[in-house]
Amino acid sequence: MSVDETLAGYANLLLYGAMAAYTAAFLAFVLDLAGGTARAERQRTLAERRAVPVGAAAVPPGSGAAGDVSPGDVRSGDGTPPPRERRQAAAIGVSLTVLALLLHLAAVAARGWSVHRPPWGNMYEFATAGAAVVTLVFLAALRWRDLRYLGTFVVGPVLLTLGLAVVVLYTRASQLVPSLKSVWLAIHVSVAFVSSALFTLAFSVTVLYLVQARRERRRALGEPVRPAFTDALPAARELDRASYQLHAVAFPLWTFTLVAGAIWAENAWGRYWGWDPKEVWTFVIWVVYAGYLHARATRGWQGRKAAGLALVGYGCVLFNFLVVNIFFVGMHSYAGVG
Amino acid sequence: MTATRERPTAPAPVQPRLGAVGTLRFAWRQLTSMRTALFLLLLLAVAAVPGSVLPQRGVNAGQVTTYLQQHPTSGPWVDRLGGFDVYSSVWFSAIYLLLFVSLVGCVLPRCRQHWGALRARPPRAPARLDRLPAHVAAEVDGDPERTLAAAQAALRRRGFRVDVRDGSISAERGQLRESGNLLFHLSLVVLLVAVAAGHLLGWRGDVIVPVGSSFSNAVPSYDSLDAGPWVDSERLPPFSLDVDSMTVRFEEQQTGSQLGAPREFRARVTSRDGPEAAPRTTSVSVNHPLELDGAKVFLLGNGYAPVITVRDGTGRVVYSQATPFVPQDGSYTSLGAVKAPGAEPEQLGLVGWFLPTAVIDDKGPHSVFPDLKNPALTLTAFAGDLNLSSSAAQSVFTLDTSKMRQLRTSNGDLVRLLIAPGETKELPDGKGSVTFERVERFAGLSIRHDPARGWALGAAVAAMLGLALSLFVPRRRVFVRVRAVQPRAAGDGPRTLVEVGGLSRGEDAGLEDEVARVLAAAGGPTAGRTSEERG
């Protein structure tokens, strides 16, 4: 089957459109964060005003102190539950992200249609399709809890990835080498996408956790803490828990990627494990994140040290994609860059 | 894992003398502690990295040789430290074996405990439920017995094991979390054993078969055979196969890096399970191996085998066969050799390149496209002793020219034959002639047998299942206590104070909802807000 060049051209145009929408969404999320400092300030004054004995007896302790707050609400940096406040910029950001994702998905689909196969046969396609999954997972996670504070840290990297893909990794639409023609391309690679997307979200949350934990520690020691955008973020404990939950979903998916890859390798190359550089790094990532999960249950390793391991793990994920694909020669050399 | 508590390993400040047994026990405790396991795990990750940076013998022995030539001083040291065999080196093996000993030492006692816990009654409700991480209480209508029964029924519906003692309920769920955790770890042990068994009992061989030739499964037929120590290589399954044809297609339309990229490889083969078995015609292609009597046949390589005929000085044919040339780059510039030990008066040898799409420019002769657009052979010729009688094994793709001299033309230039298909070129001094008859393709087959791969797959699947259970099944305990209280007014029905407390192992966002749900079932406030699902 041949390549439909016209459709491949439309795919590129759609991707540029998506990038424009992402840029606008990114700006909206940044505005939301910038407004967060002031919002946190307002809420603190509000909380102080509410602490006056007048209504104090109305909410008995232990009966879910946040009586007027729906469960999805976040707690602000100092732990007081804020009343709902409209965040117009964040809402615009989410809408723009949805628009960008639609364009982005259309671009990925058009690319796949133009070559009659799953559109992740080289690094350019992997990066664009993977970025779409990151956004998709983020928007899906919004239904689970209010993670809009993450918008900047999700849309930013997505935009960066797309830029990198278009400028550095771009490969013209073409058919696959025979070793990639397998149902396992759809299974192994798509699960790798979802898992990498979750690791990306988890990474963003972990970084915010470390920042927030540092500020809380300094505040507890009575050191001066300047107001910053993190005032509008959930408390460190909340961030830590979200980070763990994202990792806990990503890790089994990564395990599945590893096992599915081994099954495919057995079918294509005659051995399920051969210490190919890509296999080595997939294994290293698996071991580091396994270490992270163990660290959370080990005394003396909880909190910041475990978070550090999660960052190392994500470093390995990036290394596996950017360095191993291009510079390490192995049986996974499908980058097509150049 | 997440559900484990570290056992106390720190020795008391004033230590008694341990003695030999005590020291061993202390060492065992250290090894099986979570902290050690974590350390070994991270060490394993670090130790795996050099194997992706340095060339590995098991992956590509040729690159190791090149590396050693390029690094004459550091290379041998890297070799001595196992840098080219990282994954079978002493230090790498030591790390993973210690890790597995630590794992077994940690998991087996937990299996015993878990077995006990599965059959034990849930623990008695603590005296003060309000000290538990989740706690709710309410006064409800109805007498204590009925309230308790309602709570009990609700807990059973939610899959709790329920135990009622002295007016209180102890309920427990999520033992599967620990079961899954143990299953995961034990599956890893099985996986390791399966990998080891595969190495001991499996074999793998590579062979190049030109189109029109056949292969029978026995040691001498292989170009290379790597059999595990427990394999009787004299008794390989006696199947055979003929390569009837090859379909090979390359990218012709694209430009840039995709031009000449492979698009399809397929070999038609006729196979027999044994000398007397009926022949079967099938195809082998990448991702579609052929299964023969417990072994799998993979098409991993392909290339060209020009049919070359050599006549010696007397005009007699001393060599005539399809000669595989090994591709050296993406355009299939291929290296090969012809050895004619029967030539008179001297043995003859030819070595050189086969070029599917030949171009000769200032880079010398090379190929610019992998398909047969302009095939040509460029060969240099040697005469003398091919050194085939020496005991050292020789590659079929190169010549040992130590006892040979290179042929020159009458004016002293080295002979370089450039031959197109169908052409014959004479060798100087009446040494004979070389004919390039036609080009065949060859199939690079890899034949593998791993009796333990089913076990490895089973263990991997079990490990995934265990992992999912250990991460996603919440393990909770819920306690319910009831007490009769005074009716609000005389004539009202009986009133009961219900207290529900809950605790979990590890992170559990749903615990508060669980507790609220039980309270609601017992007649408490059906709180729209507390029982709202968080998803």
Short mmCIF file of C-alpha atoms in Angstrom, two decimals, chain A residues 25-277:
data_model
loop_
_atom_site.label_atom_id
_atom_site.label_comp_id
_atom_site.label_asym_id
_atom_site.label_seq_id
_atom_site.Cartn_x
_atom_site.Cartn_y
_atom_site.Cartn_z
CA ALA A 25 -3.98 27.08 26.71
CA PHE A 26 -0.51 27.31 28.23
CA LEU A 27 -0.83 31.09 28.58
CA ALA A 28 -4.25 30.70 30.22
CA PHE A 29 -2.89 28.19 32.76
CA VAL A 30 0.05 30.46 33.53
CA LEU A 31 -2.36 33.34 34.13
CA ASP A 32 -4.37 31.09 36.45
CA LEU A 33 -1.26 30.22 38.45
CA ALA A 34 -0.20 33.86 38.60
CA GLY A 35 -3.64 34.71 39.98
CA GLY A 36 -3.23 31.89 42.49
CA THR A 37 -1.04 33.88 44.83
CA ALA A 38 -3.61 36.60 45.20
CA ARG A 39 -6.37 33.99 45.49
CA ALA A 40 -4.54 32.25 48.32
CA GLU A 41 -4.09 35.60 50.03
CA ARG A 42 -7.82 36.39 49.75
CA GLN A 43 -8.70 32.98 51.09
CA ARG A 44 -6.39 33.33 54.04
CA THR A 45 -8.07 36.59 55.04
CA LEU A 46 -11.42 34.94 54.49
CA ALA A 47 -10.46 31.97 56.67
CA GLU A 48 -9.22 34.31 59.41
CA ARG A 49 -12.48 36.23 59.25
CA ARG A 50 -14.44 32.99 59.45
CA ALA A 51 -12.44 31.83 62.47
CA VAL A 52 -14.20 34.52 64.55
CA PRO A 53 -16.32 32.67 67.16
CA VAL A 54 -19.65 33.66 65.59
CA GLY A 55 -20.14 30.60 63.45
CA ALA A 56 -17.56 28.41 65.14
CA ALA A 57 -19.96 26.05 66.84
CA ALA A 58 -21.86 25.40 63.61
CA VAL A 59 -19.28 22.95 62.31
CA PRO A 60 -18.48 20.27 64.90
CA PRO A 61 -14.98 18.92 64.60
CA GLY A 62 -14.63 15.51 63.04
CA SER A 63 -17.78 15.65 60.97
CA GLY A 64 -15.88 16.54 57.84
CA ALA A 65 -14.87 20.10 58.62
CA ALA A 66 -15.28 21.14 54.99
CA GLY A 67 -19.02 21.02 55.21
CA ASP A 68 -19.62 23.35 52.33
CA VAL A 69 -16.93 22.05 50.05
CA SER A 70 -17.47 19.28 47.57
CA PRO A 71 -15.07 16.36 47.83
CA GLY A 72 -13.21 17.16 44.64
CA ASP A 73 -12.00 20.44 46.05
CA VAL A 74 -8.39 20.99 46.84
CA ARG A 75 -6.97 22.42 49.99
CA SER A 76 -4.71 25.41 49.67
CA GLY A 77 -1.10 25.57 50.77
CA ASP A 78 -1.70 26.24 54.43
CA GLY A 79 -4.21 23.44 54.76
CA THR A 80 -7.38 25.52 55.09
CA PRO A 81 -10.15 24.40 52.77
CA PRO A 82 -10.96 27.29 50.47
CA PRO A 83 -14.49 28.04 49.45
CA ARG A 84 -15.10 27.59 45.75
CA GLU A 85 -13.81 30.46 43.71
CA ARG A 86 -14.31 30.78 40.01
CA ARG A 87 -11.07 30.38 38.14
CA GLN A 88 -11.88 31.83 34.78
CA ALA A 89 -8.38 31.53 33.34
CA ALA A 90 -8.15 27.88 34.34
CA ALA A 91 -11.53 27.15 32.78
CA ILE A 92 -10.42 28.82 29.54
CA GLY A 93 -7.19 26.84 29.72
CA VAL A 94 -9.08 23.55 29.99
CA SER A 95 -11.37 24.45 27.08
CA LEU A 96 -8.42 25.40 24.91
CA THR A 97 -6.65 22.18 25.87
CA VAL A 98 -9.70 20.19 24.79
CA LEU A 99 -9.70 22.03 21.46
CA ALA A 100 -5.96 21.44 21.06
CA LEU A 101 -6.38 17.77 21.86
CA LEU A 102 -9.11 17.37 19.24
CA LEU A 103 -6.85 18.92 16.58
CA HIS A 104 -3.94 16.88 17.86
CA LEU A 105 -5.89 13.59 17.73
CA ALA A 106 -7.09 14.46 14.24
CA ALA A 107 -3.47 15.03 13.20
CA VAL A 108 -2.40 11.67 14.64
CA ALA A 109 -5.34 9.89 13.01
CA ALA A 110 -4.68 11.53 9.63
CA ARG A 111 -1.05 10.50 9.84
CA GLY A 112 -2.05 6.93 10.63
CA TRP A 113 -4.64 6.90 7.85
CA SER A 114 -2.15 8.23 5.33
CA VAL A 115 0.16 5.25 5.88
CA HIS A 116 -2.52 2.63 6.73
CA ARG A 117 -1.00 1.60 10.05
CA PRO A 118 -0.77 2.68 13.73
CA PRO A 119 0.92 6.09 13.65
CA TRP A 120 3.86 5.32 15.92
CA GLY A 121 6.46 3.72 13.70
CA ASN A 122 9.28 6.21 14.23
CA MET A 123 10.33 8.76 16.83
CA TYR A 124 8.45 11.67 15.28
CA GLU A 125 5.22 9.70 15.29
CA PHE A 126 5.92 8.30 18.74
CA ALA A 127 6.49 11.79 20.14
CA THR A 128 3.36 13.31 18.60
CA ALA A 129 1.07 10.39 19.47
CA GLY A 130 2.63 10.10 22.95
CA ALA A 131 2.05 13.81 23.62
CA ALA A 132 -1.61 13.36 22.65
CA VAL A 133 -1.90 10.58 25.21
CA VAL A 134 -0.34 12.79 27.90
CA THR A 135 -3.01 15.44 27.27
CA LEU A 136 -5.74 12.82 27.13
CA VAL A 137 -4.66 11.29 30.44
CA PHE A 138 -4.49 14.77 31.99
CA LEU A 139 -8.01 15.67 30.86
CA ALA A 140 -9.27 12.29 32.05
CA ALA A 141 -7.58 12.82 35.41
CA LEU A 142 -9.46 16.13 35.74
CA ARG A 143 -12.65 14.13 36.07
CA TRP A 144 -11.05 12.23 38.95
CA ARG A 145 -9.90 15.26 40.89
CA ASP A 146 -9.20 18.95 40.32
CA LEU A 147 -5.68 18.87 38.93
CA ARG A 148 -6.05 22.11 36.96
CA TYR A 149 -3.10 23.52 38.88
CA LEU A 150 -1.04 21.02 36.84
CA GLY A 151 -2.12 22.57 33.51
CA THR A 152 1.03 24.61 33.03
CA PHE A 153 3.23 21.64 33.86
CA VAL A 154 1.41 19.35 31.45
CA VAL A 155 0.64 21.59 28.49
CA GLY A 156 4.14 23.12 28.68
CA PRO A 157 5.99 19.80 28.24
CA VAL A 158 3.47 18.68 25.60
CA LEU A 159 4.15 21.83 23.61
CA LEU A 160 7.89 21.33 24.06
CA THR A 161 7.62 17.72 22.86
CA LEU A 162 5.66 18.73 19.78
CA GLY A 163 8.19 21.45 19.00
CA LEU A 164 11.01 18.95 19.33
CA ALA A 165 9.13 16.48 17.16
CA VAL A 166 8.45 18.97 14.39
CA VAL A 167 11.88 20.56 14.35
CA VAL A 168 14.30 17.75 15.19
CA LEU A 169 12.56 14.41 14.83
CA TYR A 170 10.44 15.05 11.74
CA THR A 171 10.26 12.01 9.44
CA ARG A 172 8.19 11.87 6.27
CA ALA A 173 5.23 9.57 6.26
CA SER A 174 6.28 6.12 5.10
CA GLN A 175 5.59 2.45 5.63
CA LEU A 176 7.10 0.25 8.29
CA VAL A 177 10.13 -1.98 8.32
CA PRO A 178 8.99 -5.62 8.47
CA SER A 179 9.91 -6.19 12.11
CA LEU A 180 7.37 -3.54 13.20
CA LYS A 181 4.50 -5.11 11.25
CA SER A 182 2.76 -6.88 14.08
CA VAL A 183 -0.30 -6.54 16.29
CA TRP A 184 2.14 -6.07 19.14
CA LEU A 185 3.04 -2.66 17.72
CA ALA A 186 -0.46 -1.53 18.68
CA ILE A 187 -0.39 -3.25 22.08
CA HIS A 188 3.17 -2.82 23.32
CA VAL A 189 3.60 0.76 22.14
CA SER A 190 0.19 2.10 23.09
CA VAL A 191 0.51 0.83 26.66
CA ALA A 192 4.00 2.33 26.75
CA PHE A 193 2.33 5.64 25.78
CA VAL A 194 -0.22 5.59 28.57
CA SER A 195 2.33 4.55 31.12
CA SER A 196 4.83 7.23 30.00
CA ALA A 197 2.04 9.80 30.08
CA LEU A 198 1.20 8.85 33.66
CA PHE A 199 4.88 8.96 34.62
CA THR A 200 5.00 12.45 33.12
CA LEU A 201 2.02 13.64 35.16
CA ALA A 202 3.45 11.94 38.25
CA PHE A 203 6.76 13.68 37.64
CA SER A 204 5.10 17.09 37.49
CA VAL A 205 3.21 16.39 40.73
CA THR A 206 6.37 15.13 42.41
CA VAL A 207 8.28 18.30 41.54
CA LEU A 208 5.43 20.41 42.92
CA TYR A 209 5.43 18.21 46.02
CA LEU A 210 9.13 18.84 46.62
CA VAL A 211 8.68 22.59 46.18
CA GLN A 212 5.65 22.64 48.45
CA ALA A 213 7.28 20.42 51.10
CA ARG A 214 10.26 22.75 51.20
CA ARG A 215 8.05 25.79 51.71
CA GLU A 216 6.04 24.04 54.40
CA ARG A 217 9.21 23.02 56.19
CA ARG A 218 10.50 26.57 56.14
CA ARG A 219 7.17 27.91 57.29
CA ALA A 220 7.15 25.40 60.15
CA LEU A 221 10.61 26.57 61.18
CA GLY A 222 9.30 30.13 61.22
CA GLU A 223 11.49 31.25 58.35
CA PRO A 224 10.06 33.91 56.05
CA VAL A 225 8.38 32.42 52.98
CA ARG A 226 7.65 34.76 50.14
CA PRO A 227 4.24 34.40 48.50
CA ALA A 228 4.49 32.38 45.31
CA PHE A 229 2.22 30.57 42.89
CA THR A 230 2.54 27.41 44.98
CA ASP A 231 0.32 29.05 47.62
CA ALA A 232 -2.58 28.13 45.39
CA LEU A 233 -1.51 24.48 45.19
CA PRO A 234 -2.69 21.67 47.44
CA ALA A 235 -0.72 20.89 50.59
CA ALA A 236 2.42 18.76 50.28
CA ARG A 237 0.73 15.73 51.80
CA GLU A 238 -2.03 15.91 49.21
CA LEU A 239 0.50 16.26 46.38
CA ASP A 240 2.50 13.35 47.73
CA ARG A 241 -0.58 11.16 47.76
CA ALA A 242 -1.54 12.17 44.19
CA SER A 243 2.00 11.46 43.04
CA TYR A 244 1.91 8.01 44.62
CA GLN A 245 -1.44 7.18 43.06
CA LEU A 246 -0.27 8.20 39.59
CA HIS A 247 2.89 6.13 39.99
CA ALA A 248 0.89 3.20 41.30
CA VAL A 249 -1.13 3.16 38.08
CA ALA A 250 1.82 3.84 35.80
CA PHE A 251 4.04 1.09 37.24
CA PRO A 252 1.85 -1.93 36.40
CA LEU A 253 1.34 -0.48 32.92
CA TRP A 254 5.08 -0.19 32.52
CA THR A 255 5.37 -3.79 33.69
CA PHE A 256 2.89 -4.73 31.01
CA THR A 257 4.92 -2.82 28.42
CA LEU A 258 7.96 -4.81 29.47
CA VAL A 259 6.18 -8.17 29.32
CA ALA A 260 4.40 -7.39 26.03
CA GLY A 261 7.73 -6.31 24.58
CA ALA A 262 9.29 -9.59 25.69
CA ILE A 263 6.49 -11.58 24.06
CA TRP A 264 6.91 -9.62 20.84
CA ALA A 265 10.70 -10.03 20.95
CA GLU A 266 10.24 -13.77 21.35
CA ASN A 267 8.07 -13.78 18.27
CA ALA A 268 10.20 -11.47 16.13
CA TRP A 269 13.77 -12.18 17.19
CA GLY A 270 13.52 -15.60 18.76
CA ARG A 271 14.33 -14.61 22.33
CA TYR A 272 12.23 -12.89 24.92
CA TRP A 273 15.14 -11.08 26.49
CA GLY A 274 18.46 -10.19 24.93
CA TRP A 275 19.82 -7.14 26.77
CA ASP A 276 19.37 -4.86 23.78
CA PRO A 277 20.06 -1.25 24.94
#
